[in-house]
CSV table of C-alpha atoms and ligand atoms in Angstrom, one decimal:
chain,number,residue,atom,x,y,z
Z,138,MET,CA,-0.2,0.1,-0.1
Z,139,ILE,CA,0.9,3.2,-0.3
Z,140,VAL,CA,0.1,6.3,2.8
Z,141,VAL,CA,0.0,10.0,0.1
Z,142,SER,CA,-0.4,13.1,2.8
Z,143,ASN,CA,0.9,16.3,3.1
Z,144,ARG,CA,2.6,16.2,6.9
Z,145,GLY,CA,4.4,12.6,7.3
Z,146,PRO,CA,5.7,10.7,9.3
Z,147,PHE,CA,9.0,11.7,9.7
Z,148,ARG,CA,10.6,16.0,10.4
Z,149,PHE,CA,14.3,16.6,10.2
Z,150,ALA,CA,16.5,19.1,12.7
Z,151,ARG,CA,20.2,19.5,11.2
Z,152,ASN,CA,22.5,18.9,13.8
Z,153,ASP,CA,25.6,20.9,15.1
Z,154,ASP,CA,28.6,18.9,12.4
Z,155,GLY,CA,25.5,19.4,9.7
Z,156,THR,CA,23.9,15.9,9.9
Z,157,PHE,CA,20.2,14.5,10.0
Z,158,SER,CA,18.1,13.2,13.1
Z,159,ALA,CA,15.0,12.3,12.4
Z,160,HIS,CA,12.1,13.3,14.3
Z,161,ARG,CA,8.2,11.4,15.0
Z,162,GLY,CA,6.5,14.0,12.4
Z,163,SER,CA,3.2,15.9,14.7
Z,164,GLY,CA,-0.7,15.3,14.2
Z,165,GLY,CA,-3.9,12.9,14.6
Z,166,VAL,CA,-2.5,10.9,10.8
Z,167,VAL,CA,0.8,10.1,12.4
Z,168,SER,CA,0.5,9.1,15.8
Z,169,ALA,CA,-2.9,7.0,14.0
Z,170,LEU,CA,-0.9,5.4,11.6
Z,171,MET,CA,2.9,5.4,12.3
Z,172,PRO,CA,2.6,1.8,14.1
Z,173,LEU,CA,0.3,0.1,12.0
Z,174,LEU,CA,3.2,1.0,9.1
Z,175,ALA,CA,6.5,0.5,11.0
Z,176,ASN,CA,8.5,-2.3,10.4
Z,177,ARG,CA,5.9,-3.6,6.8
Z,178,GLU,CA,8.1,-4.2,3.7
Z,179,ASP,CA,4.4,-3.4,1.7
Z,180,ALA,CA,3.9,-0.2,3.0
Z,181,THR,CA,5.9,3.4,2.1
Z,182,TRP,CA,4.8,6.8,3.0
Z,183,VAL,CA,5.1,9.3,0.6
Z,184,ALA,CA,5.2,12.9,2.2
Z,185,ALA,CA,6.4,16.6,1.6
Z,186,ALA,CA,9.9,17.7,2.8
Z,187,ILE,CA,8.0,21.3,4.9
Z,188,GLY,CA,9.8,22.7,6.9
Z,189,GLU,CA,13.9,24.2,5.8
Z,190,ASP,CA,15.6,21.3,7.3
Z,191,ASP,CA,13.5,18.1,6.0
Z,192,ARG,CA,14.0,19.9,2.6
Z,193,ALA,CA,18.1,19.5,3.1
Z,194,ALA,CA,17.2,17.0,4.6
Z,195,VAL,CA,16.3,15.4,1.6
Z,196,LEU,CA,18.2,17.2,-0.7
Z,197,ALA,CA,21.6,15.2,1.3
Z,198,GLY,CA,19.9,12.2,0.3
Z,199,THR,CA,19.6,11.6,4.0
Z,200,PRO,CA,18.0,7.0,4.5
Z,201,THR,CA,15.2,8.0,6.6
Z,202,PRO,CA,15.3,6.1,10.1
Z,203,THR,CA,15.1,2.7,10.0
Z,204,GLY,CA,12.6,0.7,11.6
Z,205,GLY,CA,9.8,3.0,11.1
Z,206,VAL,CA,8.6,3.4,8.3
Z,207,HIS,CA,9.1,3.3,4.5
Z,208,ALA,CA,8.3,7.2,4.0
Z,209,LYS,CA,10.1,8.8,0.2
Z,210,LEU,CA,9.4,11.9,1.7
Z,211,LEU,CA,8.9,15.0,-1.3
Z,212,ALA,CA,11.7,17.7,-2.0
Z,213,LEU,CA,9.4,19.9,-3.4
Z,214,ASP,CA,10.1,24.7,-4.9
Z,215,PRO,CA,9.2,26.5,-1.7
Z,216,THR,CA,7.6,29.4,-3.7
Z,217,THR,CA,5.3,26.5,-5.3
Z,218,SER,CA,5.1,24.9,-1.5
Z,219,ARG,CA,4.4,28.6,0.4
Z,220,LEU,CA,1.3,28.5,-2.0
Z,221,HIS,CA,-0.3,25.4,-1.9
Z,222,TYR,CA,-0.2,24.9,1.3
Z,223,ASP,CA,0.1,28.9,2.8
Z,224,VAL,CA,-2.8,30.0,0.8
Z,225,VAL,CA,-5.0,27.2,-1.1
Z,226,SER,CA,-5.2,24.7,1.6
Z,227,ASN,CA,-4.6,26.3,4.6
Z,228,GLY,CA,-6.3,30.6,4.0
Z,229,VAL,CA,-9.3,29.0,1.2
Z,230,LEU,CA,-9.7,24.8,2.1
Z,231,TRP,CA,-9.7,24.9,5.1
Z,232,PHE,CA,-11.2,28.4,6.1
Z,233,LEU,CA,-13.8,27.4,3.2
Z,234,HIS,CA,-14.8,23.3,4.5
Z,235,HIS,CA,-14.6,25.0,8.7
Z,236,GLY,CA,-17.1,27.5,7.5
Z,237,LEU,CA,-14.1,30.4,8.7
Z,238,PHE,CA,-15.7,33.1,6.4
Z,239,ASP,CA,-16.3,36.0,7.2
Z,240,LEU,CA,-17.9,36.0,3.4
Z,241,ALA,CA,-18.7,40.1,3.6
Z,242,ARG,CA,-14.4,40.1,3.1
Z,243,ARG,CA,-12.9,37.1,2.4
Z,244,PRO,CA,-12.4,35.0,0.2
Z,245,ARG,CA,-10.7,37.5,-2.5
Z,246,PHE,CA,-9.8,35.4,-5.7
Z,247,ASP,CA,-8.0,37.9,-8.4
Z,248,ARG,CA,-5.1,37.1,-10.4
Z,249,ARG,CA,-2.9,36.2,-7.3
Z,250,PHE,CA,-5.1,33.6,-6.4
Z,251,ARG,CA,-4.4,31.4,-9.4
Z,252,GLU,CA,-1.0,32.2,-9.3
Z,253,ALA,CA,-1.5,30.0,-5.9
Z,254,TRP,CA,-4.0,28.2,-7.9
Z,255,GLU,CA,-1.9,26.9,-10.0
Z,256,GLY,CA,1.4,25.7,-6.6
Z,257,TYR,CA,-1.6,23.9,-5.5
Z,258,VAL,CA,-1.8,21.8,-9.0
Z,259,SER,CA,1.6,21.3,-9.0
Z,260,VAL,CA,2.2,20.4,-5.8
Z,261,ASN,CA,-1.0,17.9,-5.9
Z,262,ARG,CA,0.8,16.8,-10.2
Z,263,SER,CA,4.7,16.4,-8.0
Z,264,PHE,CA,2.7,13.8,-5.5
Z,265,ALA,CA,0.7,11.9,-8.4
Z,266,ASP,CA,4.4,11.5,-10.9
Z,267,ALA,CA,5.8,10.2,-7.2
Z,268,VAL,CA,3.2,7.6,-6.9
Z,269,ILE,CA,2.9,7.1,-10.9
Z,270,ASP,CA,6.5,6.4,-10.6
Z,271,GLY,CA,7.0,4.6,-7.9
Z,272,ALA,CA,4.5,2.4,-8.2
Z,273,PRO,CA,3.5,-1.5,-8.0
Z,274,GLU,CA,0.8,-2.5,-10.8
Z,275,GLY,CA,-2.7,-3.2,-9.1
Z,276,GLU,CA,-1.5,-1.6,-5.7
Z,277,THR,CA,-3.9,0.4,-3.1
Z,278,VAL,CA,-2.8,4.3,-2.6
Z,279,LEU,CA,-4.7,5.5,0.2
Z,280,VAL,CA,-4.9,10.4,0.2
Z,281,GLN,CA,-5.2,12.0,2.5
Z,282,ASP,CA,-6.5,15.1,3.2
Z,283,TYR,CA,-7.9,18.0,1.5
Z,284,GLN,CA,-4.5,19.3,0.6
Z,285,LEU,CA,-4.3,16.1,-1.7
Z,286,ALA,CA,-7.6,16.2,-3.3
Z,287,LEU,CA,-6.2,16.1,-6.8
Z,288,VAL,CA,-3.9,13.4,-7.0
Z,289,PRO,CA,-7.2,10.5,-7.2
Z,290,GLN,CA,-7.7,11.9,-10.7
Z,291,MET,CA,-4.5,12.1,-12.3
Z,292,LEU,CA,-3.9,9.6,-10.8
Z,293,ALA,CA,-6.8,7.8,-12.2
Z,294,GLN,CA,-5.7,9.0,-15.8
Z,295,GLY,CA,-2.0,8.4,-14.9
Z,296,ARG,CA,-1.7,5.0,-13.8
Z,297,PRO,CA,-5.7,3.6,-13.8
Z,298,ASP,CA,-4.0,0.6,-12.6
Z,299,LEU,CA,-4.4,1.7,-9.3
Z,300,HIS,CA,-6.7,1.4,-6.3
Z,301,VAL,CA,-7.0,4.8,-5.1
Z,302,VAL,CA,-8.9,6.4,-1.6
Z,303,HIS,CA,-9.3,9.9,-0.5
Z,304,PHE,CA,-9.3,10.2,3.0
Z,305,THR,CA,-10.5,13.8,4.3
Z,306,HIS,CA,-10.3,14.4,7.9
Z,307,THR,CA,-12.1,17.9,8.1
Z,308,PRO,CA,-15.0,19.1,7.5
Z,309,PHE,CA,-16.3,18.8,4.1
Z,310,CYS,CA,-18.2,22.3,3.1
Z,311,GLY,CA,-22.5,21.9,1.7
Z,312,PRO,CA,-24.0,23.5,-1.2
Z,313,SER,CA,-24.5,26.5,-0.8
Z,314,SER,CA,-20.8,26.8,0.7
Z,315,VAL,CA,-18.9,25.1,-2.5
Z,316,ARG,CA,-20.5,28.3,-4.4
Z,317,VAL,CA,-18.4,30.5,-2.9
Z,318,LEU,CA,-14.8,29.0,-5.0
Z,319,PRO,CA,-14.4,30.1,-8.1
Z,320,GLU,CA,-15.9,27.0,-10.9
Z,321,TYR,CA,-12.0,26.5,-11.6
Z,322,VAL,CA,-11.4,25.8,-8.5
Z,323,ALA,CA,-14.5,23.2,-7.7
Z,324,HIS,CA,-14.8,21.8,-10.3
Z,325,SER,CA,-11.1,20.5,-10.3
Z,326,LEU,CA,-11.9,18.8,-6.8
Z,327,CYS,CA,-15.6,18.3,-7.3
Z,328,SER,CA,-14.4,16.5,-10.2
Z,329,SER,CA,-11.3,15.2,-9.1
Z,330,MET,CA,-12.5,13.5,-6.0
Z,331,ALA,CA,-16.0,11.7,-6.9
Z,332,SER,CA,-13.3,9.5,-9.6
Z,333,CYS,CA,-12.3,8.0,-6.8
Z,334,THR,CA,-13.7,6.9,-3.6
Z,335,THR,CA,-14.1,8.9,-0.9
Z,336,GLY,CA,-13.5,8.3,3.3
Z,337,PHE,CA,-14.2,11.3,6.1
Z,338,HIS,CA,-15.0,10.9,9.0
Z,339,THR,CA,-18.7,10.3,10.2
Z,340,GLU,CA,-21.1,10.4,7.5
Z,341,ARG,CA,-22.5,14.2,7.8
Z,342,TRP,CA,-19.4,14.9,5.9
Z,343,ALA,CA,-19.5,12.2,3.5
Z,344,ARG,CA,-23.4,13.5,3.0
Z,345,ALA,CA,-22.4,17.2,2.7
Z,346,PHE,CA,-19.2,16.2,0.0
Z,347,ARG,CA,-22.1,14.0,-2.1
Z,348,ALA,CA,-24.4,17.7,-1.9
Z,349,SER,CA,-21.2,19.0,-3.0
Z,350,ALA,CA,-19.3,17.3,-6.2
Z,351,HIS,CA,-23.7,16.8,-7.7
Z,352,GLU,CA,-23.4,20.8,-6.9
Z,353,VAL,CA,-21.1,22.1,-8.6
Z,354,LEU,CA,-20.3,18.6,-11.3
Z,355,GLY,CA,-24.8,18.1,-12.2
Z,356,GLU,CA,-27.3,15.7,-10.4
Z,357,ASP,CA,-26.9,13.5,-13.1
Z,358,ALA,CA,-22.7,13.4,-12.7
Z,359,GLY,CA,-21.2,9.8,-11.6
Z,360,VAL,CA,-20.2,10.3,-8.0
Z,361,GLY,CA,-17.8,8.0,-6.8
Z,362,PRO,CA,-18.4,5.1,-3.9
Z,363,THR,CA,-18.6,7.0,-0.3
Z,364,PHE,CA,-17.9,6.1,3.2
Z,365,ALA,CA,-18.0,7.2,7.3
Z,366,ALA,CA,-15.1,5.6,8.8
Z,367,SER,CA,-13.9,7.0,12.0
Z,368,PHE,CA,-10.6,6.0,14.5
Z,369,GLY,CA,-10.0,6.7,17.6
Z,370,PRO,CA,-6.2,6.3,20.2
Z,371,ASP,CA,-4.4,3.1,20.3
Z,372,PRO,CA,-5.1,2.5,24.1
Z,373,ALA,CA,-1.9,0.6,24.3
Z,374,VAL,CA,-0.1,3.2,22.1
Z,375,LEU,CA,-1.5,6.0,24.1
Z,376,ALA,CA,-0.7,4.7,27.9
Z,377,ALA,CA,2.9,4.7,27.0
Z,378,GLU,CA,3.5,8.2,25.9
Z,379,ILE,CA,1.6,9.1,29.1
Z,380,ALA,CA,3.7,6.8,31.3
Z,381,THR,CA,7.6,8.8,30.9
Z,382,PRO,CA,8.4,10.7,33.3
Z,383,GLU,CA,8.3,13.2,31.7
Z,384,VAL,CA,3.9,13.5,32.1
Z,385,ASP,CA,5.1,12.6,35.8
Z,386,ALA,CA,6.7,16.1,35.7
Z,387,GLU,CA,3.8,17.8,34.4
Z,388,ILE,CA,1.6,16.1,35.9
Z,389,ALA,CA,3.4,18.0,39.2
Z,390,ALA,CA,4.2,21.1,37.6
Z,391,LEU,CA,-0.3,21.2,37.2
Z,392,GLU,CA,-1.1,20.3,40.8
Z,393,ALA,CA,1.2,22.4,42.3
Z,394,ARG,CA,-0.2,25.2,40.6
Z,395,VAL,CA,-3.9,23.6,40.9
Z,396,GLY,CA,-3.5,22.7,44.5
Z,397,ASP,CA,-7.7,20.7,45.7
Z,398,ARG,CA,-9.2,22.9,42.8
Z,399,GLN,CA,-11.3,22.2,40.2
Z,400,LEU,CA,-10.0,22.2,36.9
Z,401,ILE,CA,-11.2,22.9,33.4
Z,402,VAL,CA,-8.3,21.7,30.8
Z,403,ARG,CA,-8.5,22.3,26.9
Z,404,SER,CA,-5.8,21.0,24.6
Z,405,ASP,CA,-6.1,22.3,21.0
Z,406,ARG,CA,-3.5,23.9,18.3
Z,407,MET,CA,-4.2,27.9,18.3
Z,408,GLU,CA,-7.1,27.5,15.4
Z,409,LEU,CA,-9.1,29.6,14.9
Z,410,SER,CA,-11.8,26.5,13.9
Z,411,LYS,CA,-11.5,25.4,18.0
Z,412,ASN,CA,-13.5,28.5,19.5
Z,413,ILE,CA,-11.0,28.9,22.4
Z,414,VAL,CA,-12.5,33.2,22.4
Z,415,ARG,CA,-16.0,32.0,23.1
Z,416,GLY,CA,-14.8,28.8,25.6
Z,417,PHE,CA,-13.5,31.3,27.7
Z,418,GLN,CA,-16.2,34.0,27.3
Z,419,ALA,CA,-18.1,30.6,28.8
Z,420,TYR,CA,-15.7,30.8,31.8
Z,421,ASP,CA,-16.3,34.3,32.8
Z,422,LEU,CA,-20.0,33.8,32.4
Z,423,LEU,CA,-19.3,31.0,34.5
Z,424,LEU,CA,-17.4,32.9,37.3
Z,425,GLU,CA,-19.7,36.5,37.2
Z,426,GLU,CA,-23.0,33.8,37.8
Z,427,HIS,CA,-21.6,31.5,40.4
Z,428,GLU,CA,-20.1,33.2,43.1
Z,429,LYS,CA,-19.5,30.3,45.2
Z,430,LEU,CA,-17.2,28.9,41.8
Z,431,ARG,CA,-14.5,31.5,42.1
Z,432,GLU,CA,-11.2,30.9,43.7
Z,433,ARG,CA,-12.5,26.6,43.5
Z,434,VAL,CA,-12.1,26.4,40.1
Z,435,VAL,CA,-8.8,27.0,37.5
Z,436,PHE,CA,-8.8,26.7,33.4
Z,437,ALA,CA,-5.6,25.0,31.4
Z,438,ALA,CA,-6.1,25.8,28.3
Z,439,LEU,CA,-3.4,24.4,26.3
Z,440,LEU,CA,-2.4,26.0,23.5
Z,441,ASN,CA,0.5,24.3,20.7
Z,442,PRO,CA,1.0,26.6,18.6
Z,443,SER,CA,-0.4,26.1,14.6
Z,444,ARG,CA,0.4,28.1,11.1
Z,445,GLU,CA,2.1,30.8,12.4
Z,446,SER,CA,2.9,32.6,8.9
Z,447,LEU,CA,-0.6,32.5,8.2
Z,448,PRO,CA,-2.4,37.1,9.7
Z,449,GLU,CA,-5.3,34.8,10.5
Z,450,TYR,CA,-3.8,33.1,12.8
Z,451,LEU,CA,-1.4,35.3,14.8
Z,452,ALA,CA,-4.7,38.0,15.3
Z,453,TYR,CA,-7.0,35.4,15.7
Z,454,ARG,CA,-3.8,34.2,18.7
Z,455,ASN,CA,-4.3,38.2,19.7
Z,456,GLU,CA,-8.2,38.0,21.2
Z,457,VAL,CA,-7.2,34.2,22.7
Z,458,GLU,CA,-4.9,36.3,25.2
Z,459,GLN,CA,-6.4,39.0,25.0
Z,460,ALA,CA,-10.0,37.0,26.0
Z,461,ALA,CA,-7.4,34.8,28.8
Z,462,ALA,CA,-6.1,38.3,30.1
Z,463,ARG,CA,-9.5,39.6,30.9
Z,464,VAL,CA,-10.9,36.4,33.1
Z,465,ASN,CA,-7.9,36.9,34.8
Z,466,GLU,CA,-7.8,40.6,35.7
Z,467,ARG,CA,-11.4,40.4,36.2
Z,468,TRP,CA,-11.0,37.0,38.8
Z,469,ALA,CA,-7.6,37.0,39.9
Z,470,THR,CA,-7.1,37.0,43.3
Z,471,SER,CA,-3.6,37.1,45.6
Z,472,ASP,CA,-3.6,33.2,45.8
Z,473,TRP,CA,-6.3,32.3,42.6
Z,474,GLU,CA,-5.4,32.7,38.5
Z,475,PRO,CA,-8.8,32.0,37.4
Z,476,VAL,CA,-7.0,30.5,33.8
Z,477,ILE,CA,-2.8,29.4,32.9
Z,478,LEU,CA,-2.6,29.9,29.7
Z,479,ASP,CA,0.6,28.1,28.0
Z,480,GLN,CA,1.2,27.9,25.1
Z,481,ARG,CA,4.2,26.2,24.5
Z,482,ASP,CA,4.6,22.9,22.1
Z,483,ASN,CA,4.2,20.5,25.2
Z,484,TYR,CA,3.4,16.9,24.3
Z,485,ALA,CA,3.9,16.0,27.5
Z,486,ARG,CA,2.5,18.8,28.7
Z,487,SER,CA,-0.8,18.3,27.0
Z,488,LEU,CA,-1.3,14.6,28.4
Z,489,ALA,CA,-0.4,15.9,31.6
Z,490,GLY,CA,-3.3,18.5,31.3
Z,491,LEU,CA,-5.8,15.9,30.6
Z,492,VAL,CA,-4.7,12.4,33.0
Z,493,ARG,CA,-5.7,15.9,35.5
Z,494,SER,CA,-8.4,17.5,34.4
Z,495,ASP,CA,-12.1,17.7,36.1
Z,496,VAL,CA,-13.6,18.4,32.8
Z,497,LEU,CA,-12.5,18.8,29.4
Z,498,LEU,CA,-13.9,21.5,26.8
Z,499,VAL,CA,-13.8,20.4,23.3
Z,500,ASN,CA,-16.1,22.9,21.6
Z,501,PRO,CA,-14.9,23.8,18.3
Z,502,VAL,CA,-17.1,25.2,15.8
Z,503,ARG,CA,-16.3,22.8,13.2
Z,504,ASP,CA,-14.4,19.9,13.6
Z,505,GLY,CA,-13.9,16.8,11.6
Z,506,LEU,CA,-13.4,14.0,14.3
Z,507,ASN,CA,-11.1,15.6,17.3
Z,508,LEU,CA,-9.0,13.4,19.2
Z,509,ILE,CA,-8.7,15.1,21.2
Z,510,ALA,CA,-12.2,14.5,23.2
Z,511,LEU,CA,-11.3,10.2,22.5
Z,512,GLU,CA,-8.0,11.1,23.9
Z,513,GLY,CA,-9.3,13.2,27.1
Z,514,PRO,CA,-11.1,10.1,28.4
Z,515,LEU,CA,-8.6,7.3,28.0
Z,516,ALA,CA,-5.9,9.9,29.1
Z,517,ASN,CA,-8.2,10.7,32.4
Z,518,ARG,CA,-7.8,9.4,35.6
Z,519,ARG,CA,-10.8,11.3,38.2
Z,520,ASP,CA,-14.1,10.4,36.0
Z,521,GLY,CA,-13.7,13.5,34.3
Z,522,VAL,CA,-15.6,14.8,32.1
Z,523,LEU,CA,-16.0,15.5,28.6
Z,524,CYS,CA,-17.7,19.4,27.3
Z,525,LEU,CA,-18.0,18.5,23.8
Z,526,SER,CA,-19.5,20.3,20.5
Z,527,ARG,CA,-21.9,19.0,18.7
Z,528,GLU,CA,-20.1,20.6,15.8
Z,529,ALA,CA,-17.7,17.7,15.9
Z,530,GLY,CA,-17.5,14.7,14.4
Z,531,ALA,CA,-16.8,13.0,17.5
Z,532,HIS,CA,-19.8,14.0,19.0
Z,533,ASP,CA,-21.1,11.6,16.9
Z,534,GLU,CA,-19.6,8.7,18.7
Z,535,LEU,CA,-20.3,10.1,22.3
Z,536,HIS,CA,-22.9,11.7,22.7
Z,537,HIS,CA,-24.9,9.5,24.9
Z,538,ALA,CA,-21.8,9.5,27.4
Z,539,CYS,CA,-20.3,13.7,27.2
Z,540,LEU,CA,-22.5,16.9,27.8
Z,541,THR,CA,-23.4,18.2,24.1
Z,542,VAL,CA,-22.1,22.1,23.8
Z,543,GLN,CA,-23.7,24.4,20.8
Z,544,PRO,CA,-20.4,26.3,20.2
Z,545,PHE,CA,-21.3,29.5,19.2
Z,546,ASP,CA,-23.9,29.7,22.8
Z,547,VAL,CA,-21.9,31.0,25.4
Z,548,VAL,CA,-24.5,30.8,27.6
Z,549,GLN,CA,-25.5,27.2,27.5
Z,550,THR,CA,-21.4,26.7,27.2
Z,551,ALA,CA,-21.9,28.0,30.4
Z,552,ALA,CA,-24.1,26.4,31.5
Z,553,ALA,CA,-22.8,22.5,30.7
Z,554,LEU,CA,-19.5,23.5,32.2
Z,555,HIS,CA,-21.2,24.6,35.6
Z,556,GLU,CA,-23.4,20.9,35.3
Z,557,ALA,CA,-19.9,19.5,34.5
Z,558,LEU,CA,-18.3,21.4,37.8
Z,559,VAL,CA,-21.2,20.0,40.3
Z,560,MET,CA,-22.4,16.7,38.9
Z,561,SER,CA,-22.2,13.5,41.5
Z,562,ALA,CA,-20.0,11.0,42.3
Z,563,ALA,CA,-21.3,8.4,40.7
Z,564,GLU,CA,-22.9,10.2,37.6
Z,565,ARG,CA,-19.1,10.9,36.9
Z,566,GLY,CA,-18.3,7.9,37.2
Z,567,THR,CA,-20.7,6.1,35.1
Z,568,ARG,CA,-20.3,8.1,31.9
Z,569,ALA,CA,-15.9,8.8,32.0
Z,570,ALA,CA,-16.7,4.3,32.0
Z,571,GLU,CA,-19.6,5.0,28.8
Z,572,LEU,CA,-16.5,7.8,27.5
Z,573,ARG,CA,-13.7,5.2,27.5
Z,574,THR,CA,-15.9,1.6,25.8
Z,575,LEU,CA,-16.2,3.8,23.1
Z,576,ALA,CA,-13.7,6.2,22.6
Z,577,GLN,CA,-11.9,2.8,22.3
Z,578,ALA,CA,-14.5,2.0,19.6
Z,579,ASN,CA,-13.0,2.7,16.2
Z,580,PRO,CA,-8.5,2.0,16.6
Z,581,PRO,CA,-6.8,3.2,13.9
Z,582,ALA,CA,-5.6,-0.6,12.9
Z,583,ALA,CA,-9.8,-1.4,11.9
Z,584,TRP,CA,-9.9,2.0,10.1
Z,585,LEU,CA,-6.6,1.3,7.7
Z,586,GLU,CA,-8.4,-2.1,6.9
Z,587,THR,CA,-11.7,-0.1,6.1
Z,588,GLN,CA,-9.9,1.7,3.3
Z,589,LEU,CA,-8.2,-0.5,2.1
Z,590,ARG,CA,-11.1,-2.4,2.0
Z,591,GLN,CA,-13.0,0.4,0.0
Z,592,ALA,CA,-10.6,0.7,-2.0
Z,593,ARG,CA,-10.6,-2.2,-3.4
Z,594,GLY,CA,-14.5,-2.1,-3.8
I,736,G6P,C1,-5.6,18.9,11.9
I,736,G6P,C2,-6.5,18.0,10.7
I,736,G6P,C3,-6.6,18.3,9.6
I,736,G6P,C4,-4.8,18.1,8.6
I,736,G6P,C5,-4.2,18.9,9.7
I,736,G6P,C6,-3.0,19.4,8.8
I,736,G6P,O1,-4.6,17.4,12.3
I,736,G6P,O2,-7.7,17.1,11.5
I,736,G6P,O3,-7.1,17.5,8.7
I,736,G6P,O4,-4.5,17.1,7.5
I,736,G6P,O5,-4.5,19.1,11.0
I,736,G6P,O6,-2.0,20.2,10.0
I,736,G6P,P1,-0.8,20.9,9.3
I,736,G6P,O7,-0.1,21.6,10.7
I,736,G6P,O8,0.1,20.2,8.7
I,736,G6P,O9,-1.5,22.1,8.1
């Protein structure tokens, strides 16, 4: 099998002596697939060399680590990559699929966008060519995500013998939103994805894709089969990641700051779709409405830096920082800091937060799945309550056991946080046990098997 994704299993860092060392890539797809593909002779992972060090390592012919995944990293032209990644993938497709556009102002498809689109096409072409040139006859190819939506059609044209699936990890926009795209873009994306079998985390996104494809291509257009298949964390892998001295040290540091107070945690990338500002506004309202909770609760926002080359992300980070500061200015006392805002890129710290939390707030405006909502209950040791947005794909699986959050309704979110904080021990225990069962229902291996089966029709 060949897995094709923009972000790959490794990233390289240059050592002082000019050599390169390989580190694990980031993100949910990498954590899910790495253990499954490691040491499999029949698996190759094609991905982009993302940073400068990655590109230099590939150009220097640095081999990928042995015992890991057999990876082929593509050293793409940096300018073309930027157009593909920053402008089209993150600046347009991400915003479109997550419903983040402020349509009075954005997007604006000008001449510069046309050049960027050429960059997107060209990077998709490089990925497709790598597969076309390297794939054995009749191979199965699993293409991942919106950054590579044009690859399926390129493969269908260049190598009709291949069995191709495209899997989207984000939501997919609906038929009215897809009309925001220029026709040449909408048509290329939809016709490419319609040329193969497509997978999504939930039936909701699959339905949205089918409706969008028919909107763009016509009611009678042929659209390939769609399927919904999701994955959660591998419990054994997660447990091993938690059982480390680094995580213990982070738990101890958190305990020292929180003491015997209740702890609300959120753990996200610094990302517009995560709805971080409304989370603080809901917490502010909670403290306003419930005097008894003041000094008795702490909200730790554990936020990893993300896509800092995009101005929207930098502006959003400012908003987040200001919203957190406002809560602290309004409520802090000499020995109580209501909000801890931690922006270190530190996985051990994030795991520690999940372990120690009494309430986990996951309130995205829209999310393909949201792996944190599934990892949280498995990592947690305190029968923590999950407050989960109904707009996250994971809500479909967890809705019986979580408290549902309407992510735009700050009053309702505050009420859900309150319900979580005052819930009886018995109910917490029942819900947490159910969450643990549900979070283990779709291990990554089953998700991979589904893709392989779907590819072979
Ligand atoms: C999240 C999404 C994925 C997406 C990835 C890209 O993990 O769930 O669908 O592919 O972000 O992140 P990146 O940092 O590579 O832009």
